[in-house]
PDB file of C-alpha atoms in Angstrom:
ATOM      1  CA  PHE A   1      63.565 137.451  54.982  1.00  0.00           C
ATOM      2  CA  LYS A   2      65.733 134.708  53.550  1.00  0.00           C
ATOM      3  CA  ASP A   3      65.389 132.324  56.510  1.00  0.00           C
ATOM      4  CA  LEU A   4      61.726 131.847  55.625  1.00  0.00           C
ATOM      5  CA  LYS A   5      62.692 130.496  52.181  1.00  0.00           C
ATOM      6  CA  LEU A   6      65.357 127.908  52.979  1.00  0.00           C
ATOM      7  CA  ARG A   7      64.496 125.549  50.112  1.00  0.00           C
ATOM      8  CA  ASP A   8      65.678 128.094  47.504  1.00  0.00           C
ATOM      9  CA  GLN A   9      69.084 128.500  49.175  1.00  0.00           C
ATOM     10  CA  TYR A  10      70.466 124.947  48.858  1.00  0.00           C
ATOM     11  CA  SER A  11      71.528 122.662  46.037  1.00  0.00           C
ATOM     12  CA  GLN A  12      71.962 119.613  48.331  1.00  0.00           C
ATOM     13  CA  VAL A  13      70.565 118.682  51.750  1.00  0.00           C
ATOM     14  CA  SER A  14      70.700 115.568  53.927  1.00  0.00           C
ATOM     15  CA  VAL A  15      69.695 114.662  57.472  1.00  0.00           C
ATOM     16  CA  SER A  16      72.800 113.635  59.437  1.00  0.00           C
ATOM     17  CA  GLY A  17      71.287 112.887  62.855  1.00  0.00           C
ATOM     18  CA  THR A  18      70.209 114.659  66.016  1.00  0.00           C
ATOM     19  CA  GLU A  19      71.963 116.876  68.577  1.00  0.00           C
ATOM     20  CA  ARG A  20      70.991 118.823  71.650  1.00  0.00           C
ATOM     21  CA  ILE A  21      70.928 122.614  71.356  1.00  0.00           C
ATOM     22  CA  GLY A  22      70.563 123.832  74.928  1.00  0.00           C
ATOM     23  CA  ASN A  23      67.669 121.808  76.312  1.00  0.00           C
ATOM     24  CA  ARG A  24      66.141 121.093  72.873  1.00  0.00           C
ATOM     25  CA  GLU A  25      66.576 118.017  70.691  1.00  0.00           C
ATOM     26  CA  ALA A  26      67.341 119.090  67.128  1.00  0.00           C
ATOM     27  CA  TYR A  27      67.547 117.427  63.731  1.00  0.00           C
ATOM     28  CA  VAL A  28      70.873 118.183  62.045  1.00  0.00           C
ATOM     29  CA  ILE A  29      70.740 118.950  58.334  1.00  0.00           C
ATOM     30  CA  GLU A  30      73.966 119.138  56.318  1.00  0.00           C
ATOM     31  CA  ALA A  31      73.550 121.325  53.271  1.00  0.00           C
ATOM     32  CA  GLN A  32      75.432 122.794  50.329  1.00  0.00           C
ATOM     33  CA  SER A  33      74.282 126.324  49.522  1.00  0.00           C
ATOM     34  CA  VAL A  34      73.741 127.493  45.962  1.00  0.00           C
ATOM     35  CA  ASP A  35      76.848 129.690  46.400  1.00  0.00           C
ATOM     36  CA  ASN A  36      78.833 126.534  47.315  1.00  0.00           C
ATOM     37  CA  LYS A  37      79.182 126.988  51.094  1.00  0.00           C
ATOM     38  CA  ALA A  38      78.859 124.033  53.449  1.00  0.00           C
ATOM     39  CA  GLU A  39      76.257 124.584  56.156  1.00  0.00           C
ATOM     40  CA  LYS A  40      74.713 122.788  59.102  1.00  0.00           C
ATOM     41  CA  LEU A  41      71.157 123.611  60.126  1.00  0.00           C
ATOM     42  CA  PHE A  42      69.607 122.524  63.411  1.00  0.00           C
ATOM     43  CA  PHE A  43      65.806 122.281  63.566  1.00  0.00           C
ATOM     44  CA  ASP A  44      63.877 121.814  66.809  1.00  0.00           C
ATOM     45  CA  ALA A  45      62.523 118.246  66.759  1.00  0.00           C
ATOM     46  CA  GLN A  46      59.221 119.320  68.357  1.00  0.00           C
ATOM     47  CA  SER A  47      58.423 122.689  66.766  1.00  0.00           C
ATOM     48  CA  GLY A  48      60.366 122.441  63.490  1.00  0.00           C
ATOM     49  CA  LEU A  49      61.834 125.904  64.092  1.00  0.00           C
ATOM     50  CA  LEU A  50      65.403 126.712  63.068  1.00  0.00           C
ATOM     51  CA  LEU A  51      67.535 126.855  66.235  1.00  0.00           C
ATOM     52  CA  ARG A  52      71.029 127.187  64.781  1.00  0.00           C
ATOM     53  CA  ARG A  53      72.821 127.628  61.480  1.00  0.00           C
ATOM     54  CA  ILE A  54      76.568 127.144  61.016  1.00  0.00           C
ATOM     55  CA  VAL A  55      78.066 128.415  57.761  1.00  0.00           C
ATOM     56  CA  PHE A  56      81.557 127.265  56.760  1.00  0.00           C
ATOM     57  CA  THR A  57      83.288 129.822  54.531  1.00  0.00           C
ATOM     58  CA  LYS A  58      86.423 128.681  52.695  1.00  0.00           C
ATOM     59  CA  THR A  59      89.463 130.893  53.314  1.00  0.00           C
ATOM     60  CA  VAL A  60      93.181 130.524  52.617  1.00  0.00           C
ATOM     61  CA  LEU A  61      93.518 129.332  56.231  1.00  0.00           C
ATOM     62  CA  GLY A  62      90.791 126.695  55.906  1.00  0.00           C
ATOM     63  CA  LYS A  63      87.091 126.694  56.706  1.00  0.00           C
ATOM     64  CA  ASN A  64      85.918 129.600  58.853  1.00  0.00           C
ATOM     65  CA  PRO A  65      82.713 128.692  60.736  1.00  0.00           C
ATOM     66  CA  GLU A  66      80.121 131.294  61.716  1.00  0.00           C
ATOM     67  CA  GLN A  67      77.287 130.227  64.017  1.00  0.00           C
ATOM     68  CA  THR A  68      73.882 131.898  64.194  1.00  0.00           C
ATOM     69  CA  ASP A  69      71.470 130.976  66.995  1.00  0.00           C
ATOM     70  CA  PHE A  70      67.765 131.803  66.755  1.00  0.00           C
ATOM     71  CA  GLU A  71      65.814 132.263  69.997  1.00  0.00           C
ATOM     72  CA  ASP A  72      62.649 133.760  71.458  1.00  0.00           C
ATOM     73  CA  TYR A  73      60.313 132.888  68.593  1.00  0.00           C
ATOM     74  CA  ARG A  74      57.067 134.865  68.501  1.00  0.00           C
ATOM     75  CA  GLU A  75      54.190 134.903  66.056  1.00  0.00           C
ATOM     76  CA  VAL A  76      53.893 137.988  63.833  1.00  0.00           C
ATOM     77  CA  ASP A  77      51.078 138.050  61.282  1.00  0.00           C
ATOM     78  CA  GLY A  78      50.847 134.253  61.383  1.00  0.00           C
ATOM     79  CA  VAL A  79      54.611 133.689  60.974  1.00  0.00           C
ATOM     80  CA  ARG A  80      56.902 132.668  63.835  1.00  0.00           C
ATOM     81  CA  LEU A  81      60.039 134.834  63.887  1.00  0.00           C
ATOM     82  CA  ALA A  82      63.121 134.794  66.117  1.00  0.00           C
ATOM     83  CA  PHE A  83      63.257 137.945  68.223  1.00  0.00           C
ATOM     84  CA  THR A  84      66.809 137.174  69.435  1.00  0.00           C
ATOM     85  CA  ILE A  85      69.548 136.326  66.931  1.00  0.00           C
ATOM     86  CA  ARG A  86      73.100 135.632  68.105  1.00  0.00           C
ATOM     87  CA  VAL A  87      75.931 135.499  65.564  1.00  0.00           C
ATOM     88  CA  SER A  88      79.303 134.114  66.666  1.00  0.00           C
ATOM     89  CA  SER A  89      82.560 133.558  64.857  1.00  0.00           C
ATOM     90  CA  LEU A  90      83.794 130.147  65.974  1.00  0.00           C
ATOM     91  CA  ASP A  91      87.469 130.913  65.430  1.00  0.00           C
ATOM     92  CA  ASP A  92      89.918 131.554  68.278  1.00  0.00           C
ATOM     93  CA  ASN A  93      88.513 135.034  69.011  1.00  0.00           C
ATOM     94  CA  HIS A  94      84.846 133.977  69.359  1.00  0.00           C
ATOM     95  CA  PHE A  95      83.691 137.434  68.254  1.00  0.00           C
ATOM     96  CA  GLY A  96      79.921 137.750  68.296  1.00  0.00           C
ATOM     97  CA  THR A  97      76.909 140.012  68.151  1.00  0.00           C
ATOM     98  CA  THR A  98      73.364 139.752  69.483  1.00  0.00           C
ATOM     99  CA  ARG A  99      70.312 141.338  67.898  1.00  0.00           C
ATOM    100  CA  ASN A 100      67.218 141.665  70.084  1.00  0.00           C
ATOM    101  CA  PHE A 101      64.064 142.789  68.336  1.00  0.00           C
ATOM    102  CA  ILE A 102      61.408 144.561  70.381  1.00  0.00           C
ATOM    103  CA  GLU A 103      58.776 144.712  67.675  1.00  0.00           C
ATOM    104  CA  VAL A 104      58.412 143.406  64.125  1.00  0.00           C
ATOM    105  CA  LYS A 105      55.801 144.730  61.693  1.00  0.00           C
ATOM    106  CA  HIS A 106      55.172 143.609  58.124  1.00  0.00           C
ATOM    107  CA  ASN A 107      54.089 145.785  55.199  1.00  0.00           C
ATOM    108  CA  VAL A 108      53.924 148.995  57.211  1.00  0.00           C
ATOM    109  CA  PRO A 109      54.250 152.253  55.259  1.00  0.00           C
ATOM    110  CA  VAL A 110      57.472 154.096  56.069  1.00  0.00           C
ATOM    111  CA  ALA A 111      57.885 157.777  55.239  1.00  0.00           C
ATOM    112  CA  ASP A 112      60.772 158.556  52.852  1.00  0.00           C
ATOM    113  CA  VAL A 113      62.119 161.092  55.371  1.00  0.00           C
ATOM    114  CA  LYS A 114      63.149 158.162  57.623  1.00  0.00           C
ATOM    115  CA  PHE A 115      65.903 157.393  55.080  1.00  0.00           C
ATOM    116  CA  ASP A 116      67.276 160.946  54.864  1.00  0.00           C
ATOM    117  CA  ILE A 117      70.810 161.514  56.138  1.00  0.00           C
ATOM    118  CA  PRO A 118      70.603 163.315  59.511  1.00  0.00           C
ATOM    119  CA  ALA A 119      71.703 166.972  59.457  1.00  0.00           C
ATOM    120  CA  ALA A 120      74.534 166.292  61.947  1.00  0.00           C
ATOM    121  CA  VAL A 121      76.015 163.684  59.608  1.00  0.00           C
ATOM    122  CA  LYS A 122      75.614 165.942  56.568  1.00  0.00           C
ATOM    123  CA  ASN A 123      77.501 168.711  58.405  1.00  0.00           C
ATOM    124  CA  ASP A 124      80.330 166.312  59.341  1.00  0.00           C
ATOM    125  CA  GLU A 125      80.811 165.380  55.681  1.00  0.00           C
ATOM    126  CA  LYS A 126      81.610 168.985  54.700  1.00  0.00           C
TER     127      LYS A 126
END
């Protein structure tokens, strides 16, 4: 889970101030990723948890920002994880998705059959 290893993802970081994210005060970190993307990270001033990440991808039309909000943190095996993750494109269309996790388990054996292509899909490919 890459968001647990932020230090490895950035070549440059600096604190640029504070902002409110909803009802939370957050430290704003401006960063340059190792793949040369500009990012802003917002960490809750009280808990230290990542509340928001904005990634600016360079395109021929300029920088395209994508915002990810992390909510509903819960402890799983001693690690606090966001159980709601909202991803929004900040362009004119504001397209977005929300992922809500019901349960997270670490290092649980998974039977190989879970990765088999369902029969209905196999039949459609013929």
